[in-house]
Tab-separated table of C-alpha atoms in Angstrom:
chain	number	residue	atom	x	y	z
A	1	MET	CA	84.768	61.363	-44.488
A	2	ALA	CA	82.995	58.257	-45.751
A	3	LYS	CA	85.127	55.446	-47.039
A	4	PRO	CA	84.898	55.159	-50.849
A	5	LYS	CA	83.002	52.135	-52.087
A	6	THR	CA	84.719	49.667	-54.385
A	7	ASN	CA	83.794	46.709	-56.515
A	8	TYR	CA	85.742	44.246	-58.643
A	9	VAL	CA	85.321	43.881	-62.404
A	10	CYS	CA	86.527	40.956	-64.533
A	11	ASN	CA	88.784	41.999	-67.418
A	12	GLU	CA	87.610	39.086	-69.557
A	13	CYS	CA	83.817	39.036	-69.281
A	14	GLY	CA	82.948	42.276	-67.468
A	15	ALA	CA	81.240	40.557	-64.525
A	16	GLU	CA	81.140	42.534	-61.272
A	17	ALA	CA	81.645	41.238	-57.728
A	18	SER	CA	81.517	42.916	-54.332
A	19	GLN	CA	84.709	41.192	-53.151
A	20	TRP	CA	87.889	39.887	-54.732
A	21	PHE	CA	88.098	36.293	-55.988
A	22	GLY	CA	91.113	34.506	-57.370
A	23	ARG	CA	88.850	33.085	-60.046
A	24	CYS	CA	86.015	34.940	-61.778
A	25	PRO	CA	82.663	33.442	-60.671
A	26	SER	CA	81.192	34.092	-64.126
A	27	CYS	CA	83.780	33.007	-66.726
A	28	GLY	CA	86.242	31.077	-64.546
A	29	THR	CA	89.332	33.098	-65.548
A	30	TYR	CA	92.051	33.301	-62.895
A	31	ASN	CA	93.436	36.638	-61.612
A	32	SER	CA	91.143	38.696	-63.838
A	33	LEU	CA	89.272	40.725	-61.174
A	34	GLU	CA	90.422	44.324	-60.769
A	35	GLU	CA	89.367	46.815	-58.128
A	36	GLN	CA	87.396	49.868	-59.213
A	37	PHE	CA	86.229	52.803	-57.098
A	38	LEU	CA	82.556	53.654	-57.353
A	39	PRO	CA	81.778	57.357	-57.847
A	40	GLN	CA	80.486	59.153	-54.776
A	41	SER	CA	77.002	60.419	-55.549
A	42	ALA	CA	75.329	63.301	-53.803
A	43	SER	CA	72.298	62.767	-51.620
A	44	HIS	CA	69.246	61.602	-53.520
A	45	PRO	CA	67.219	64.598	-54.728
A	46	SER	CA	63.985	63.066	-53.481
A	47	ARG	CA	65.211	62.677	-49.908
A	48	GLY	CA	64.931	66.391	-49.118
A	49	LEU	CA	61.410	66.448	-50.490
A	50	GLN	CA	60.417	63.424	-48.422
A	51	SER	CA	61.909	64.923	-45.241
A	52	SER	CA	60.164	68.243	-45.789
A	53	GLN	CA	56.867	66.452	-46.268
A	54	ARG	CA	57.456	64.535	-43.067
A	55	ASN	CA	58.078	67.850	-41.252
A	56	GLY	CA	54.806	69.231	-42.527
A	57	LYS	CA	56.399	71.532	-45.075
A	58	SER	CA	55.085	71.702	-48.607
A	59	ALA	CA	56.880	72.800	-51.704
A	60	ALA	CA	56.301	76.356	-52.836
A	61	LYS	CA	55.761	75.360	-56.473
A	62	ILE	CA	54.398	72.343	-58.237
A	63	PRO	CA	57.314	70.559	-59.967
A	64	GLN	CA	57.452	71.239	-63.696
A	65	ALA	CA	59.219	69.361	-66.479
A	66	ARG	CA	62.511	71.113	-67.192
A	67	ALA	CA	64.274	69.137	-69.933
A	68	SER	CA	61.786	66.598	-71.283
A	69	LEU	CA	59.857	67.523	-74.429
A	70	THR	CA	56.858	66.149	-76.269
A	71	PHE	CA	57.103	65.043	-79.889
A	72	ALA	CA	55.334	68.261	-80.940
A	73	GLN	CA	57.988	70.367	-79.185
A	74	ILE	CA	60.930	68.586	-80.810
A	75	THR	CA	62.088	70.250	-84.022
A	76	ASP	CA	61.704	67.975	-87.026
A	77	ASN	CA	64.857	68.524	-89.067
A	78	HIS	CA	65.377	66.252	-92.051
A	79	GLN	CA	68.560	64.254	-91.486
A	80	GLU	CA	70.755	64.278	-94.547
A	81	ARG	CA	73.199	61.468	-95.292
A	82	TRP	CA	76.675	61.696	-96.726
A	83	SER	CA	77.964	59.491	-99.491
A	84	SER	CA	80.965	57.406	-98.469
A	85	GLY	CA	82.158	57.174	-102.061
A	86	TYR	CA	81.243	53.471	-102.222
A	87	ASP	CA	77.726	52.429	-103.171
A	88	GLU	CA	78.154	49.064	-101.461
A	89	LEU	CA	78.999	50.698	-98.128
A	90	ASP	CA	76.161	53.203	-98.520
A	91	ARG	CA	73.748	50.327	-99.138
A	92	VAL	CA	74.758	48.568	-95.914
A	93	LEU	CA	74.531	51.804	-93.905
A	94	GLY	CA	71.000	52.404	-95.158
A	95	GLY	CA	71.684	55.043	-97.805
A	96	GLY	CA	74.828	56.769	-96.594
A	97	ILE	CA	76.606	57.981	-93.472
A	98	VAL	CA	74.417	59.615	-90.822
A	99	PRO	CA	76.181	62.629	-89.231
A	100	GLY	CA	76.989	62.078	-85.573
A	101	SER	CA	76.552	58.305	-85.706
A	102	LEU	CA	78.856	55.599	-84.320
A	103	VAL	CA	79.651	52.711	-86.670
A	104	LEU	CA	81.492	49.644	-85.365
A	105	ILE	CA	83.219	47.406	-87.940
A	106	GLY	CA	84.503	43.984	-86.887
A	107	GLY	CA	86.213	41.189	-88.764
A	108	ASP	CA	88.997	38.633	-88.733
A	109	PRO	CA	92.639	39.797	-88.799
A	110	GLY	CA	93.821	40.569	-92.319
A	111	ILE	CA	90.327	40.587	-93.815
A	112	GLY	CA	90.621	44.237	-94.932
A	113	LYS	CA	88.968	46.415	-92.250
A	114	SER	CA	91.731	49.022	-92.184
A	115	THR	CA	91.976	48.964	-95.973
A	116	LEU	CA	88.253	49.633	-96.348
A	117	LEU	CA	88.265	52.496	-93.855
A	118	LEU	CA	91.422	54.087	-95.267
A	119	GLN	CA	89.972	54.056	-98.774
A	120	THR	CA	86.656	55.393	-97.458
A	121	ALA	CA	88.453	58.127	-95.513
A	122	ASN	CA	90.291	59.131	-98.677
A	123	GLN	CA	87.025	59.391	-100.612
A	124	LEU	CA	85.386	61.456	-97.870
A	125	ALA	CA	88.451	63.705	-97.572
A	126	GLN	CA	87.716	65.154	-101.006
A	127	ARG	CA	84.734	66.994	-99.462
A	128	TYR	CA	85.042	66.759	-95.677
A	129	ARG	CA	87.625	67.029	-92.922
A	130	ILE	CA	88.609	63.510	-91.835
A	131	LEU	CA	90.719	62.390	-88.881
A	132	TYR	CA	92.282	58.923	-89.052
A	133	VAL	CA	93.402	57.775	-85.580
A	134	CYS	CA	95.728	54.777	-85.827
A	135	GLY	CA	96.662	52.969	-82.659
A	136	GLU	CA	98.267	49.975	-84.364
A	137	GLU	CA	100.538	51.794	-86.841
A	138	SER	CA	102.706	54.873	-86.968
A	139	GLY	CA	101.971	57.759	-89.291
A	140	GLN	CA	104.746	56.648	-91.660
A	141	GLN	CA	103.302	53.143	-91.846
A	142	VAL	CA	99.837	54.489	-92.640
A	143	LYS	CA	101.283	56.669	-95.406
A	144	LEU	CA	103.204	53.695	-96.810
A	145	ARG	CA	100.033	51.607	-96.860
A	146	ALA	CA	98.114	54.484	-98.435
A	147	SER	CA	100.661	54.828	-101.240
A	148	ARG	CA	100.446	51.094	-101.905
A	149	LEU	CA	96.656	51.398	-102.204
A	150	GLY	CA	96.918	54.389	-104.507
A	151	VAL	CA	95.267	56.692	-101.987
A	152	ALA	CA	95.839	60.352	-102.936
A	153	ASN	CA	94.622	63.296	-100.878
A	154	THR	CA	93.833	65.546	-103.785
A	155	ASN	CA	90.907	67.940	-103.735
A	156	PRO	CA	88.305	67.889	-106.531
A	157	ASP	CA	89.761	71.113	-107.982
A	158	GLU	CA	93.110	69.349	-108.428
A	159	GLU	CA	91.660	66.487	-110.474
A	160	GLU	CA	91.844	68.613	-113.606
A	161	ASN	CA	95.577	69.032	-112.979
A	162	GLY	CA	96.259	65.304	-112.972
A	163	GLY	CA	95.175	64.358	-109.457
A	164	ALA	CA	94.797	60.634	-108.813
A	165	SER	CA	91.629	60.786	-106.737
A	166	VAL	CA	88.513	58.894	-107.750
A	167	GLU	CA	85.399	60.819	-108.747
A	168	VAL	CA	82.604	60.210	-106.254
A	169	GLU	CA	78.884	60.392	-106.924
A	170	PRO	CA	77.220	61.896	-103.815
A	171	THR	CA	74.259	60.048	-102.306
A	172	VAL	CA	72.471	63.206	-101.108
A	173	SER	CA	71.971	66.524	-102.806
A	174	VAL	CA	72.864	68.630	-99.757
A	175	GLU	CA	76.352	68.139	-98.344
A	176	ALA	CA	77.441	69.104	-94.843
A	177	PRO	CA	79.727	72.120	-94.716
A	178	VAL	CA	83.226	71.677	-93.379
A	179	LYS	CA	83.528	73.323	-89.977
A	180	SER	CA	85.593	76.516	-90.349
A	181	ILE	CA	88.927	76.184	-88.546
A	182	PRO	CA	91.965	78.322	-89.423
A	183	GLY	CA	94.618	76.286	-91.203
A	184	ALA	CA	92.512	73.108	-91.439
A	185	ALA	CA	90.753	72.508	-94.758
A	186	ALA	CA	88.924	69.486	-96.123
A	187	ASP	CA	91.591	66.828	-96.063
A	188	LEU	CA	92.704	63.581	-94.430
A	189	TYR	CA	94.555	64.049	-91.143
A	190	VAL	CA	96.426	61.171	-89.486
A	191	LEU	CA	96.973	60.897	-85.728
A	192	ALA	CA	99.103	58.061	-84.334
A	193	GLU	CA	97.921	57.999	-80.719
A	194	THR	CA	96.534	55.544	-78.166
A	195	ASP	CA	95.861	57.913	-75.236
A	196	LEU	CA	92.123	58.618	-75.240
A	197	GLU	CA	92.526	62.014	-73.589
A	198	GLU	CA	94.864	63.151	-76.381
A	199	ILE	CA	92.469	61.777	-79.001
A	200	ILE	CA	89.521	63.655	-77.492
A	201	ARG	CA	91.541	66.884	-77.347
A	202	GLU	CA	92.404	66.478	-81.035
A	203	LEU	CA	88.750	65.816	-81.897
A	204	GLU	CA	87.642	68.956	-80.072
A	205	ALA	CA	90.398	71.058	-81.675
A	206	LEU	CA	90.197	69.769	-85.265
A	207	ARG	CA	86.421	69.161	-85.197
A	208	PRO	CA	86.393	66.739	-88.155
A	209	ASN	CA	83.225	65.647	-89.916
A	210	VAL	CA	84.272	61.995	-89.700
A	211	ALA	CA	86.850	60.289	-87.477
A	212	VAL	CA	88.198	56.750	-87.873
A	213	ILE	CA	89.385	54.911	-84.736
A	214	ASP	CA	91.656	51.975	-85.648
A	215	SER	CA	91.143	50.251	-83.285
A	216	VAL	CA	89.140	50.607	-80.076
A	217	GLN	CA	91.107	47.772	-78.411
A	218	THR	CA	94.376	49.737	-78.675
A	219	ILE	CA	93.300	52.984	-77.023
A	220	TYR	CA	93.258	53.415	-73.264
A	221	LEU	CA	92.044	55.795	-70.575
A	222	PRO	CA	94.915	56.746	-68.220
A	223	SER	CA	92.600	56.993	-65.201
A	224	LEU	CA	91.914	53.240	-65.376
A	225	THR	CA	94.546	50.810	-64.125
A	226	SER	CA	93.593	47.970	-66.467
A	227	ALA	CA	95.460	47.330	-69.708
A	228	ALA	CA	94.304	48.536	-73.112
A	229	GLY	CA	91.805	46.149	-74.656
A	230	SER	CA	90.367	45.022	-71.319
A	231	VAL	CA	86.631	45.022	-70.732
A	232	ALA	CA	86.737	48.139	-68.566
A	233	GLN	CA	88.945	50.064	-71.004
A	234	VAL	CA	86.843	49.185	-74.054
A	235	ARG	CA	83.617	50.086	-72.283
A	236	GLU	CA	84.801	53.409	-70.852
A	237	CYS	CA	86.672	54.479	-73.999
A	238	THR	CA	83.657	53.795	-76.199
A	239	ALA	CA	81.349	55.670	-73.824
A	240	ALA	CA	83.701	58.683	-73.811
A	241	LEU	CA	83.970	58.660	-77.612
A	242	MET	CA	80.190	58.435	-77.923
A	243	LYS	CA	79.762	61.495	-75.684
A	244	VAL	CA	82.173	63.532	-77.823
A	245	ALA	CA	80.626	62.314	-81.091
A	246	LYS	CA	77.079	63.186	-80.073
A	247	GLY	CA	78.105	66.523	-78.563
A	248	GLU	CA	80.256	67.678	-81.512
A	249	ASN	CA	78.171	65.885	-84.203
A	250	ILE	CA	81.198	63.875	-85.362
A	251	THR	CA	80.692	60.589	-87.173
A	252	LEU	CA	82.901	57.841	-85.739
A	253	LEU	CA	83.961	54.754	-87.686
A	254	ILE	CA	85.414	52.359	-85.112
A	255	VAL	CA	87.367	49.172	-85.844
A	256	GLY	CA	86.788	46.312	-83.409
A	257	HIS	CA	88.831	43.130	-83.022
A	258	VAL	CA	87.063	39.772	-82.922
A	259	THR	CA	87.527	36.740	-80.714
A	260	LYS	CA	88.340	33.245	-81.938
A	261	GLU	CA	84.590	32.516	-81.940
A	262	GLY	CA	84.032	35.391	-84.390
A	263	ALA	CA	82.302	37.832	-81.990
A	264	ILE	CA	83.583	41.367	-81.425
A	265	ALA	CA	86.059	41.358	-78.543
A	266	GLY	CA	85.105	43.240	-75.408
A	267	PRO	CA	81.887	43.599	-73.441
A	268	LYS	CA	78.520	43.189	-75.124
A	269	VAL	CA	77.691	46.739	-74.066
A	270	LEU	CA	80.077	47.878	-76.827
A	271	GLU	CA	77.557	46.779	-79.454
A	272	HIS	CA	74.722	48.392	-77.490
A	273	LEU	CA	76.454	51.781	-77.328
A	274	VAL	CA	77.067	52.188	-81.055
A	275	ASP	CA	74.413	52.930	-83.673
A	276	THR	CA	75.535	50.450	-86.331
A	277	VAL	CA	77.420	47.150	-86.160
A	278	LEU	CA	78.995	45.806	-89.354
A	279	TYR	CA	80.911	42.573	-89.884
A	280	PHE	CA	83.514	42.345	-92.624
A	281	GLU	CA	83.821	38.688	-93.511
A	282	GLY	CA	85.082	36.340	-96.176
A	283	ASP	CA	87.624	33.644	-96.842
A	284	ARG	CA	91.162	35.014	-96.660
A	285	PHE	CA	92.082	32.730	-99.575
A	286	ALA	CA	89.241	34.067	-101.752
A	287	SER	CA	89.102	37.463	-103.417
A	288	HIS	CA	85.588	38.542	-102.422
A	289	ARG	CA	84.654	40.168	-99.112
A	290	LEU	CA	81.185	40.648	-97.641
A	291	LEU	CA	80.234	43.616	-95.477
A	292	ARG	CA	77.200	42.556	-93.449
A	293	SER	CA	74.984	44.681	-91.203
A	294	VAL	CA	73.748	43.064	-87.975
A	295	LYS	CA	72.520	46.239	-86.231
A	296	ASN	CA	71.487	49.552	-87.740
A	297	ARG	CA	69.428	52.229	-86.031
A	298	PHE	CA	69.146	54.188	-89.274
A	299	GLY	CA	68.455	51.445	-91.816
A	300	ALA	CA	67.645	47.819	-92.487
A	301	THR	CA	69.685	45.031	-90.954
A	302	HIS	CA	71.110	41.971	-92.741
A	303	GLU	CA	72.049	44.034	-95.788
A	304	ILE	CA	75.311	43.069	-97.466
A	305	GLY	CA	77.867	44.850	-99.591
A	306	VAL	CA	80.216	42.895	-101.826
A	307	PHE	CA	83.836	43.882	-102.388
A	308	GLU	CA	86.725	42.246	-104.205
A	309	MET	CA	90.312	42.386	-102.970
A	310	ILE	CA	92.731	43.348	-105.730
A	311	ASP	CA	96.338	44.536	-105.758
A	312	ARG	CA	95.215	48.156	-105.280
A	313	GLY	CA	92.946	47.466	-102.316
A	314	LEU	CA	89.219	46.817	-102.266
A	315	ARG	CA	86.979	47.232	-105.290
A	316	GLU	CA	83.209	47.202	-104.943
A	317	VAL	CA	81.233	44.626	-106.935
A	318	SER	CA	78.022	46.111	-108.309
A	319	ASN	CA	76.762	42.776	-109.714
A	320	PRO	CA	77.728	40.094	-107.169
A	321	SER	CA	75.917	37.339	-109.073
A	322	GLU	CA	78.846	37.258	-111.512
A	323	LEU	CA	81.120	36.109	-108.673
A	324	PHE	CA	78.928	33.216	-107.586
A	325	LEU	CA	77.515	31.913	-110.865
A	326	GLY	CA	80.511	29.822	-111.855
A	327	ASN	CA	81.290	28.855	-115.454
A	328	ARG	CA	77.962	28.598	-117.285
A	329	ASP	CA	79.602	27.583	-120.581
A	330	GLU	CA	80.704	24.156	-119.312
A	331	VAL	CA	77.782	22.659	-117.405
A	332	VAL	CA	78.388	19.440	-115.484
A	333	PRO	CA	75.950	17.084	-113.757
A	334	GLY	CA	74.946	17.993	-110.219
A	335	THR	CA	74.722	21.773	-110.543
A	336	ALA	CA	71.665	23.962	-109.995
A	337	LEU	CA	71.117	27.711	-109.852
A	338	VAL	CA	69.243	29.386	-106.996
A	339	VAL	CA	68.378	32.993	-106.140
A	340	ALA	CA	69.307	33.820	-102.548
A	341	CYS	CA	68.409	37.072	-100.793
A	342	GLU	CA	70.745	38.883	-98.416
A	343	GLY	CA	68.587	41.608	-96.909
A	344	THR	CA	67.003	43.274	-99.933
A	345	ARG	CA	69.722	42.152	-102.370
A	346	PRO	CA	69.045	39.094	-104.570
A	347	ILE	CA	72.088	37.063	-105.630
A	348	VAL	CA	72.093	34.201	-108.127
A	349	VAL	CA	74.318	31.425	-106.793
A	350	GLU	CA	75.390	28.125	-108.311
A	351	LEU	CA	75.025	25.086	-106.052
A	352	GLN	CA	77.160	22.034	-106.763
A	353	ALA	CA	76.392	18.543	-105.479
A	354	LEU	CA	78.338	15.289	-105.666
A	355	VAL	CA	76.805	11.932	-104.749
A	356	SER	CA	79.048	8.864	-104.849
A	357	PRO	CA	79.280	5.388	-103.261
A	358	THR	CA	80.827	5.456	-99.815
A	359	SER	CA	84.005	3.675	-98.791
A	360	TYR	CA	83.192	3.840	-95.091
A	361	SER	CA	80.808	2.059	-92.771
A	362	SER	CA	78.671	5.198	-92.545
A	363	PRO	CA	78.329	7.654	-95.458
A	364	ARG	CA	79.890	11.101	-95.256
A	365	ARG	CA	77.970	14.357	-95.611
A	366	SER	CA	79.798	17.646	-96.127
A	367	THR	CA	78.692	21.194	-96.920
A	368	THR	CA	80.407	24.444	-97.888
A	369	GLY	CA	78.318	27.595	-97.839
A	370	VAL	CA	75.006	25.839	-97.089
A	371	ASP	CA	73.449	24.645	-93.848
A	372	TYR	CA	74.591	21.138	-92.911
A	373	ASN	CA	71.345	20.294	-91.104
A	374	ARG	CA	69.269	21.407	-94.100
A	375	LEU	CA	71.237	18.974	-96.284
A	376	LEU	CA	70.501	16.093	-93.910
A	377	GLN	CA	66.824	17.021	-93.940
A	378	ILE	CA	66.675	17.165	-97.746
A	379	LEU	CA	68.447	13.817	-98.102
A	380	ALA	CA	65.871	12.260	-95.777
A	381	VAL	CA	62.988	13.807	-97.749
A	382	LEU	CA	64.388	12.558	-101.069
A	383	GLU	CA	64.737	9.037	-99.718
A	384	LYS	CA	61.360	8.895	-97.967
A	385	ARG	CA	59.114	10.899	-100.311
A	386	VAL	CA	60.810	10.410	-103.701
A	387	GLY	CA	62.319	6.958	-103.225
A	388	ILE	CA	65.943	7.779	-104.069
A	389	PRO	CA	68.309	5.518	-102.054
A	390	LEU	CA	70.827	7.916	-100.525
A	391	SER	CA	71.409	6.315	-97.130
A	392	LYS	CA	74.549	4.495	-98.325
A	393	LEU	CA	75.987	7.225	-100.525
A	394	ASP	CA	78.351	10.072	-99.721
A	395	ALA	CA	76.858	13.521	-100.367
A	396	TYR	CA	78.783	16.774	-100.790
A	397	VAL	CA	77.127	20.144	-101.469
A	398	ALA	CA	78.916	23.476	-101.965
A	399	SER	CA	78.077	26.961	-103.177
A	400	ALA	CA	80.240	28.495	-105.890
A	401	GLY	CA	82.551	31.126	-104.469
A	402	GLY	CA	81.981	30.005	-100.891
A	403	LEU	CA	79.069	32.403	-100.270
A	404	ASN	CA	76.990	31.427	-97.241
A	405	VAL	CA	73.416	30.821	-98.411
A	406	GLU	CA	71.665	29.263	-95.449
A	407	GLU	CA	68.120	30.516	-96.020
A	408	PRO	CA	65.295	28.007	-96.743
A	409	ALA	CA	64.774	29.408	-100.260
A	410	VAL	CA	67.750	27.386	-101.547
A	411	ASP	CA	66.261	24.036	-100.424
A	412	LEU	CA	64.746	23.265	-103.810
A	413	GLY	CA	67.981	23.983	-105.663
A	414	MET	CA	69.903	21.798	-103.222
A	415	ALA	CA	67.475	18.906	-103.732
A	416	ILE	CA	67.609	19.174	-107.531
A	417	ALA	CA	71.424	19.320	-107.507
A	418	VAL	CA	71.595	16.147	-105.389
A	419	VAL	CA	69.157	14.296	-107.660
A	420	ALA	CA	71.004	15.472	-110.785
A	421	SER	CA	74.286	14.162	-109.390
A	422	PHE	CA	72.656	10.861	-108.412
A	423	ARG	CA	71.249	10.381	-111.929
A	424	ASP	CA	74.339	11.920	-113.600
A	425	ARG	CA	72.119	14.396	-115.443
A	426	ILE	CA	72.510	18.057	-116.371
A	427	VAL	CA	69.996	20.657	-115.222
A	428	ASP	CA	69.105	23.288	-117.819
A	429	PRO	CA	71.570	26.166	-117.146
A	430	SER	CA	68.887	28.715	-118.070
A	431	THR	CA	66.658	27.581	-115.174
A	432	VAL	CA	66.642	28.923	-111.614
A	433	LEU	CA	65.031	27.167	-108.661
A	434	ILE	CA	63.383	28.937	-105.724
A	435	GLY	CA	61.486	27.311	-102.865
A	436	GLU	CA	61.570	25.744	-99.420
A	437	VAL	CA	61.251	21.969	-99.080
A	438	GLY	CA	59.018	20.683	-96.283
A	439	LEU	CA	59.301	17.363	-94.493
A	440	GLY	CA	56.271	16.091	-96.375
A	441	GLY	CA	57.960	16.668	-99.727
A	442	GLN	CA	55.967	19.794	-100.518
A	443	VAL	CA	57.493	22.968	-101.955
A	444	ARG	CA	56.648	26.034	-99.877
A	445	ALA	CA	56.617	29.710	-100.767
A	446	VAL	CA	59.418	32.040	-99.656
A	447	SER	CA	59.641	35.787	-99.153
A	448	GLN	CA	60.602	38.398	-101.763
A	449	MET	CA	59.727	36.101	-104.646
A	450	GLU	CA	59.134	38.864	-107.178
A	451	LEU	CA	62.480	40.475	-106.327
A	452	ARG	CA	64.260	37.166	-106.920
A	453	LEU	CA	62.527	36.609	-110.255
A	454	LYS	CA	63.405	40.115	-111.464
A	455	GLU	CA	67.074	39.437	-110.720
A	456	ALA	CA	66.933	36.157	-112.652
A	457	ALA	CA	65.250	37.825	-115.626
A	458	LYS	CA	67.808	40.651	-115.601
A	459	LEU	CA	70.645	38.113	-115.855
A	460	GLY	CA	69.058	36.399	-118.867
A	461	PHE	CA	67.523	33.242	-117.383
A	462	LYS	CA	64.596	31.737	-119.298
A	463	LYS	CA	62.754	29.526	-116.772
A	464	ALA	CA	62.049	29.581	-113.058
A	465	ILE	CA	60.696	26.672	-111.008
A	466	VAL	CA	58.805	28.180	-108.074
A	467	PRO	CA	56.227	27.079	-105.457
A	468	LYS	CA	52.647	26.796	-106.640
A	469	GLY	CA	49.934	29.233	-105.592
A	470	GLN	CA	51.493	32.618	-106.366
A	471	LYS	CA	50.834	35.021	-109.231
A	472	PHE	CA	53.528	37.194	-110.740
A	473	PRO	CA	53.573	39.995	-113.323
A	474	GLU	CA	55.079	39.478	-116.749
A	475	LEU	CA	58.839	39.374	-116.231
A	476	GLY	CA	60.042	37.686	-119.421
A	477	LEU	CA	60.454	34.342	-117.620
A	478	GLU	CA	58.660	31.054	-118.077
A	479	ILE	CA	57.236	30.368	-114.615
A	480	ILE	CA	56.826	26.669	-113.762
A	481	PRO	CA	54.812	26.286	-110.515
A	482	VAL	CA	55.248	23.028	-108.593
A	483	ALA	CA	53.586	21.682	-105.459
A	484	LYS	CA	55.932	18.811	-104.556
A	485	VAL	CA	59.590	17.962	-104.902
A	486	ILE	CA	58.830	15.148	-107.343
A	487	ASP	CA	57.125	17.689	-109.648
A	488	ALA	CA	60.193	19.924	-109.512
A	489	ILE	CA	62.461	16.971	-110.332
A	490	ILE	CA	60.358	16.112	-113.386
A	491	ALA	CA	60.388	19.744	-114.550
A	492	ALA	CA	64.108	20.317	-113.983
A	493	ILE	CA	65.423	16.868	-114.941
A	494	PRO	CA	63.276	15.379	-117.722
A	495	PRO	CA	63.264	11.598	-118.244
A	496	GLN	CA	66.173	10.100	-120.176
A	497	HIS	CA	64.226	9.268	-123.329
A	498	HIS	CA	62.988	12.875	-123.627
A	499	ALA	CA	66.553	14.122	-123.434
A	500	ASP	CA	67.671	11.572	-126.045
A	501	GLU	CA	64.920	12.728	-128.414
A	502	GLU	CA	66.009	16.366	-128.020
A	503	MET	CA	69.630	15.407	-128.764
A	504	LEU	CA	68.555	13.542	-131.928
A	505	GLU	CA	66.545	16.552	-133.107
A	506	GLU	CA	69.576	18.810	-132.589
A	507	ASP	CA	71.790	16.383	-134.565
A	508	GLU	CA	69.303	16.318	-137.457
A	509	ASP	CA	69.284	20.107	-137.568
C-alpha cells in the first residue's frame, strides 16, 4: 500500500509547503503550519488510453461529450428574485435575493451585521422558511435580541389579528413556493450549532429557502484538526456549504469577521467562492450605516444601501442626502455642496473647510471623509493657478456625517469650500458644484452628470456649477458651465462689492 502524501498548510495565510517549518515562509508566523493528508486519486483516466494506443489497440468508439452542453442546449429559465423586505438591501444585491446564491457580509465588530440579518430573516420568514444558524449565541440569546429589536414571527394572515410584523412590498411578482415538509411551515427557525456536519444535516432535513450562517469563523469541520476560524476550516466549511446550497437551491447569507486592516478574515478564496461580497461599514459613534457591494455576480458592484441605527434596530434611509446635507438654515463660511455618486445612487453631501494661520513650523492638513492626497493637490492648484497663498495656512476639510466621498467629482466643491473659508465668504446654499480639478486649473467632466443634476433638482437646488462642454435637458436648474477653477470661484463666490450691493437692495426692500 502506497504511503499517503501529506503537505503543510499555514493557519494564518493559507500558504502550502511540502515540509514542516517552524516559521511560515510566506507570512512569517511561528508554529502555524499544520499537516494535511492529500486525497488518494485513482489512476489518470488518460493513462489507459495512452497505454492501449502504445499496444496498438484502438478505442471501439470515438469519445463523445457526456456532460458538457452548448448554450442552445441549456434551458433558459428566467431567474426570479425575492424581496428581502428592505429596498436598500435589494438595491445592493441587484434587485433582490437570487435563489441558490451565496452572500458574504463582512464588517467591524458591533457594526450591526447580525442585527441586519436577523431583521431580514424575520421579514423573509413571513413568506419563506428561514433557518438562522448562530454559532456565537445560544437560542435564548437570539430570542432575547429579537425581542429587543421588535422582531415578531407572525404570518401575514395574523397581521389582521394584531400581529407586530412589518408589511413587505415584494420585489418580484412571482414568489418561490415553500418546500413542502410535514410540520415545517414558513417561519423562522433558529439552530445554535457550530458543527458543520450537524448544520448540513439540518439544511437537508428542513430544506429552507434561505439560511443565515452567523458566522463562518465559528463553525468547524470535525475531520480537520485545525481550530475553528483557521484558514483550512474557513475554506473547507465554505466549500461544503456552497455544495449544499447549489445542490438544494438554498440561499446562504454568511457573516464574515474582519481583520484589523478591515479585510474579511480567512483565505482570499473565501471571497472567490461566494457570489456576492458585501461590507457593512460606518462609524460606531454615528447613527448611519453603509452597506457596500464589492463583488456581485448578479448585479452591479459599488452600490450602497444606507441604514440608520435606532433603538429598535436598523431602519433603512430612502433619501440619504438628508443625512449628509447638514443644517442648511444656518450657513457659515467655508461650506459647499457637492453631488457624489456611489454606484448608481447620487447623494448630495455638504463639504466643510477651515483655513486658518498655522502655529507650527509646517502647516497642518487634515481630512475626514475626503481623500487626503486630493486635498494636497487642490491646495497646490489654488496656490499656483489662482494665486491664493495657502502654503503657510492650516487646512481642514470634512464631509458632513462622515460619509467617504473620495471620487474626483467632489474636487470642485472642495476647492470652492477652501477658497470660501480663506476669504470668509458664504457660498450660495442653493448651489451645487460638480467637477474634477486638473493640475492645470481646468475643470474636467465627470461621469453620470445628468443623474447628479436630477438629484439636485429633486432636492430643490436652484443652480449647478458644472464643467463646460456638456449639454443637458431642461431640469429646472440654472446650469453655469465653467472651464477653469478661477471661473468657478467667480461664479460661486462673487466679489465683495457685488455682495454688499445685494445686501443693500434687500435692506431697502
